[in-house]
Amino acid sequence: MTPDHDLVGRRCAYLGRVLLPLVDQEPWRRSRRRGNPRDRGVGTAVGERLIEIFAVPAAHAVALDASVSAAEFDGLPLLTVAGVVTGKRDVELLAGLPDTFTDLREEQAVDLLRRCAYASHRTRLQVLRLSGEVRHALVVLAERPPTRSATCGDVFRRAAEAGLAP
């Protein structure tokens, strides 16, 4: 894995980590979202972790498809990433991910997603439903004022303003 590819991977992982905390800045969204995973038969903590995980390969797929460098990653539109979340099958999202990671947490997250992709029909259906939550969260951030059609860079700036560490 090249250093630039590794940096793109870390940016994708950071996007996944800050997604829910940024959406949760509106408290009513947090309480609504916390009910959704339970309604789908998934515990809240597991559901939130899967939402975080699912954002990583979606952003990574967009970066690969657009052939962007780590320096260009911040310019990726969130709505494009949101479209990929539900527009590609989970195995398609996994296809471009590296086999090894520098961060143990990222590696465990991808391993979990890989297991879900090849699990029972019920598990895959739950993951598919949670991917809709990822898409929704990305759309919320993309359309949140003052920036319409936000990019990944806009999310990173909001995360820095909120004190969310990279």
CSV table of C-alpha atoms in Angstrom, one decimal:
chain,number,residue,atom,x,y,z
A,1,MET,CA,0.0,0.0,0.0
A,2,THR,CA,1.4,3.4,-1.0
A,3,PRO,CA,1.7,6.2,1.6
A,4,ASP,CA,-0.9,8.2,-0.4
A,5,HIS,CA,-3.3,5.3,-0.4
A,6,ASP,CA,-2.7,4.8,3.3
A,7,LEU,CA,-3.5,8.5,3.9
A,8,VAL,CA,-6.7,8.2,1.8
A,9,GLY,CA,-7.7,5.2,4.0
A,10,ARG,CA,-7.1,7.2,7.2
A,11,ARG,CA,-9.2,10.1,5.8
A,12,CYS,CA,-12.0,7.7,5.1
A,13,ALA,CA,-11.8,6.2,8.6
A,14,TYR,CA,-11.8,9.7,10.1
A,15,LEU,CA,-15.0,10.5,8.1
A,16,GLY,CA,-16.6,7.4,9.5
A,17,ARG,CA,-15.6,8.4,13.1
A,18,VAL,CA,-16.9,11.9,13.0
A,19,LEU,CA,-20.1,11.3,11.0
A,20,LEU,CA,-22.4,10.5,13.9
A,21,PRO,CA,-21.0,13.0,16.4
A,22,LEU,CA,-21.5,15.8,13.9
A,23,VAL,CA,-25.1,14.7,13.1
A,24,ASP,CA,-25.7,14.4,16.8
A,25,GLN,CA,-25.1,18.1,17.3
A,26,GLU,CA,-28.8,18.4,16.8
A,27,PRO,CA,-30.0,16.4,19.9
A,28,TRP,CA,-33.3,15.4,18.4
A,29,ARG,CA,-31.5,13.5,15.6
A,30,ARG,CA,-29.5,11.5,18.2
A,31,SER,CA,-32.6,10.2,20.0
A,32,ARG,CA,-34.3,9.3,16.8
A,33,ARG,CA,-31.3,7.5,15.4
A,34,ARG,CA,-30.7,5.6,18.6
A,35,GLY,CA,-34.1,3.9,18.2
A,36,ASN,CA,-33.5,2.9,14.6
A,37,PRO,CA,-30.9,0.2,15.1
A,38,ARG,CA,-32.9,-1.4,17.9
A,39,ASP,CA,-36.0,-1.3,15.7
A,40,ARG,CA,-34.0,-3.3,13.2
A,41,GLY,CA,-32.9,-5.9,15.7
A,42,VAL,CA,-29.4,-4.5,16.2
A,43,GLY,CA,-28.1,-3.2,19.5
A,44,THR,CA,-27.5,0.5,19.6
A,45,ALA,CA,-23.7,0.3,20.2
A,46,VAL,CA,-23.3,-2.3,17.4
A,47,GLY,CA,-25.5,-0.4,15.1
A,48,GLU,CA,-23.6,2.8,15.7
A,49,ARG,CA,-20.3,1.0,15.1
A,50,LEU,CA,-21.6,-0.5,11.9
A,51,ILE,CA,-22.8,2.9,10.7
A,52,GLU,CA,-19.3,4.3,11.3
A,53,ILE,CA,-17.7,1.3,9.6
A,54,PHE,CA,-20.0,1.5,6.5
A,55,ALA,CA,-19.0,5.1,5.8
A,56,VAL,CA,-15.3,4.0,5.4
A,57,PRO,CA,-15.6,1.7,2.3
A,58,ALA,CA,-18.1,4.0,0.8
A,59,ALA,CA,-15.8,7.0,0.9
A,60,HIS,CA,-12.9,4.8,-0.1
A,61,ALA,CA,-14.9,3.5,-3.2
A,62,VAL,CA,-15.6,7.1,-4.3
A,63,ALA,CA,-11.9,8.1,-3.9
A,64,LEU,CA,-10.9,5.0,-5.9
A,65,ASP,CA,-13.5,5.6,-8.6
A,66,ALA,CA,-12.5,9.3,-8.9
A,67,SER,CA,-8.8,8.4,-8.7
A,68,VAL,CA,-8.2,11.2,-6.1
A,69,SER,CA,-5.0,11.6,-4.2
A,70,ALA,CA,-5.0,12.2,-0.4
A,71,ALA,CA,-4.6,15.9,-1.1
A,72,GLU,CA,-7.7,15.9,-3.3
A,73,PHE,CA,-9.8,13.8,-0.9
A,74,ASP,CA,-11.3,16.8,0.9
A,75,GLY,CA,-12.9,17.9,-2.3
A,76,LEU,CA,-15.1,14.8,-2.6
A,77,PRO,CA,-18.8,15.8,-2.4
A,78,LEU,CA,-20.7,14.1,0.5
A,79,LEU,CA,-23.7,13.5,-1.7
A,80,THR,CA,-21.5,11.4,-4.0
A,81,VAL,CA,-20.4,9.3,-1.0
A,82,ALA,CA,-24.0,9.0,0.2
A,83,GLY,CA,-25.0,7.7,-3.2
A,84,VAL,CA,-22.4,5.0,-3.2
A,85,VAL,CA,-23.4,3.8,0.3
A,86,THR,CA,-26.7,2.4,-1.1
A,87,GLY,CA,-25.8,2.3,-4.7
A,88,LYS,CA,-23.1,-0.4,-4.4
A,89,ARG,CA,-23.4,-3.8,-2.8
A,90,ASP,CA,-21.3,-4.4,0.3
A,91,VAL,CA,-19.0,-6.8,-1.6
A,92,GLU,CA,-18.4,-4.1,-4.2
A,93,LEU,CA,-17.5,-1.6,-1.4
A,94,LEU,CA,-15.0,-4.1,0.1
A,95,ALA,CA,-13.3,-4.8,-3.2
A,96,GLY,CA,-10.9,-1.8,-3.2
A,97,LEU,CA,-10.0,-1.9,0.5
A,98,PRO,CA,-6.5,-2.8,1.5
A,99,ASP,CA,-5.7,-6.2,3.1
A,100,THR,CA,-3.6,-4.6,5.9
A,101,PHE,CA,-4.1,-1.5,8.0
A,102,THR,CA,-1.9,0.7,10.1
A,103,ASP,CA,-4.7,1.1,12.6
A,104,LEU,CA,-6.0,-1.9,14.5
A,105,ARG,CA,-9.5,-0.4,14.9
A,106,GLU,CA,-9.8,0.1,11.1
A,107,GLU,CA,-8.7,-3.4,10.4
A,108,GLN,CA,-11.3,-4.8,12.9
A,109,ALA,CA,-14.0,-2.7,11.4
A,110,VAL,CA,-13.3,-3.9,7.9
A,111,ASP,CA,-13.1,-7.5,9.1
A,112,LEU,CA,-16.5,-7.1,10.7
A,113,LEU,CA,-18.0,-5.7,7.5
A,114,ARG,CA,-16.5,-8.6,5.5
A,115,ARG,CA,-18.1,-11.1,7.9
A,116,CYS,CA,-21.5,-9.3,7.6
A,117,ALA,CA,-21.2,-9.3,3.8
A,118,TYR,CA,-21.0,-13.1,3.7
A,119,ALA,CA,-23.3,-13.8,6.6
A,120,SER,CA,-26.9,-15.0,6.6
A,121,HIS,CA,-29.6,-13.2,4.7
A,122,ARG,CA,-31.0,-11.7,7.9
A,123,THR,CA,-27.6,-10.2,8.8
A,124,ARG,CA,-27.0,-8.8,5.3
A,125,LEU,CA,-30.5,-7.3,5.4
A,126,GLN,CA,-29.7,-5.6,8.7
A,127,VAL,CA,-26.5,-4.2,7.3
A,128,LEU,CA,-28.3,-2.9,4.2
A,129,ARG,CA,-30.8,-1.1,6.4
A,130,LEU,CA,-28.0,0.4,8.5
A,131,SER,CA,-26.4,1.6,5.3
A,132,GLY,CA,-29.5,3.7,4.8
A,133,GLU,CA,-28.7,5.3,8.1
A,134,VAL,CA,-25.2,6.1,6.8
A,135,ARG,CA,-26.6,7.6,3.7
A,136,HIS,CA,-29.1,9.7,5.7
A,137,ALA,CA,-26.3,11.0,8.0
A,138,LEU,CA,-24.2,12.0,5.0
A,139,VAL,CA,-27.1,13.8,3.3
A,140,VAL,CA,-27.9,15.6,6.6
A,141,LEU,CA,-24.3,16.9,6.8
A,142,ALA,CA,-24.2,17.7,3.1
A,143,GLU,CA,-27.3,19.9,3.3
A,144,ARG,CA,-26.7,21.5,6.7
A,145,PRO,CA,-26.3,25.2,6.5
A,146,PRO,CA,-24.3,27.3,5.9
A,147,THR,CA,-22.7,25.0,3.2
A,148,ARG,CA,-25.0,23.3,0.7
A,149,SER,CA,-23.5,20.4,-1.2
A,150,ALA,CA,-20.7,20.0,1.4
A,151,THR,CA,-17.5,18.1,0.7
A,152,CYS,CA,-15.5,15.8,2.9
A,153,GLY,CA,-13.3,18.8,3.7
A,154,ASP,CA,-16.3,20.7,5.0
A,155,VAL,CA,-17.0,17.8,7.4
A,156,PHE,CA,-13.4,17.7,8.6
A,157,ARG,CA,-13.5,21.5,9.3
A,158,ARG,CA,-16.7,21.0,11.3
A,159,ALA,CA,-15.2,18.1,13.2
A,160,ALA,CA,-12.1,20.3,14.0
A,161,GLU,CA,-14.4,23.1,15.2
A,162,ALA,CA,-16.3,20.6,17.4
A,163,GLY,CA,-13.0,19.3,18.9
A,164,LEU,CA,-13.2,15.9,17.3
A,165,ALA,CA,-9.7,14.6,17.1
A,166,PRO,CA,-8.4,13.1,13.8
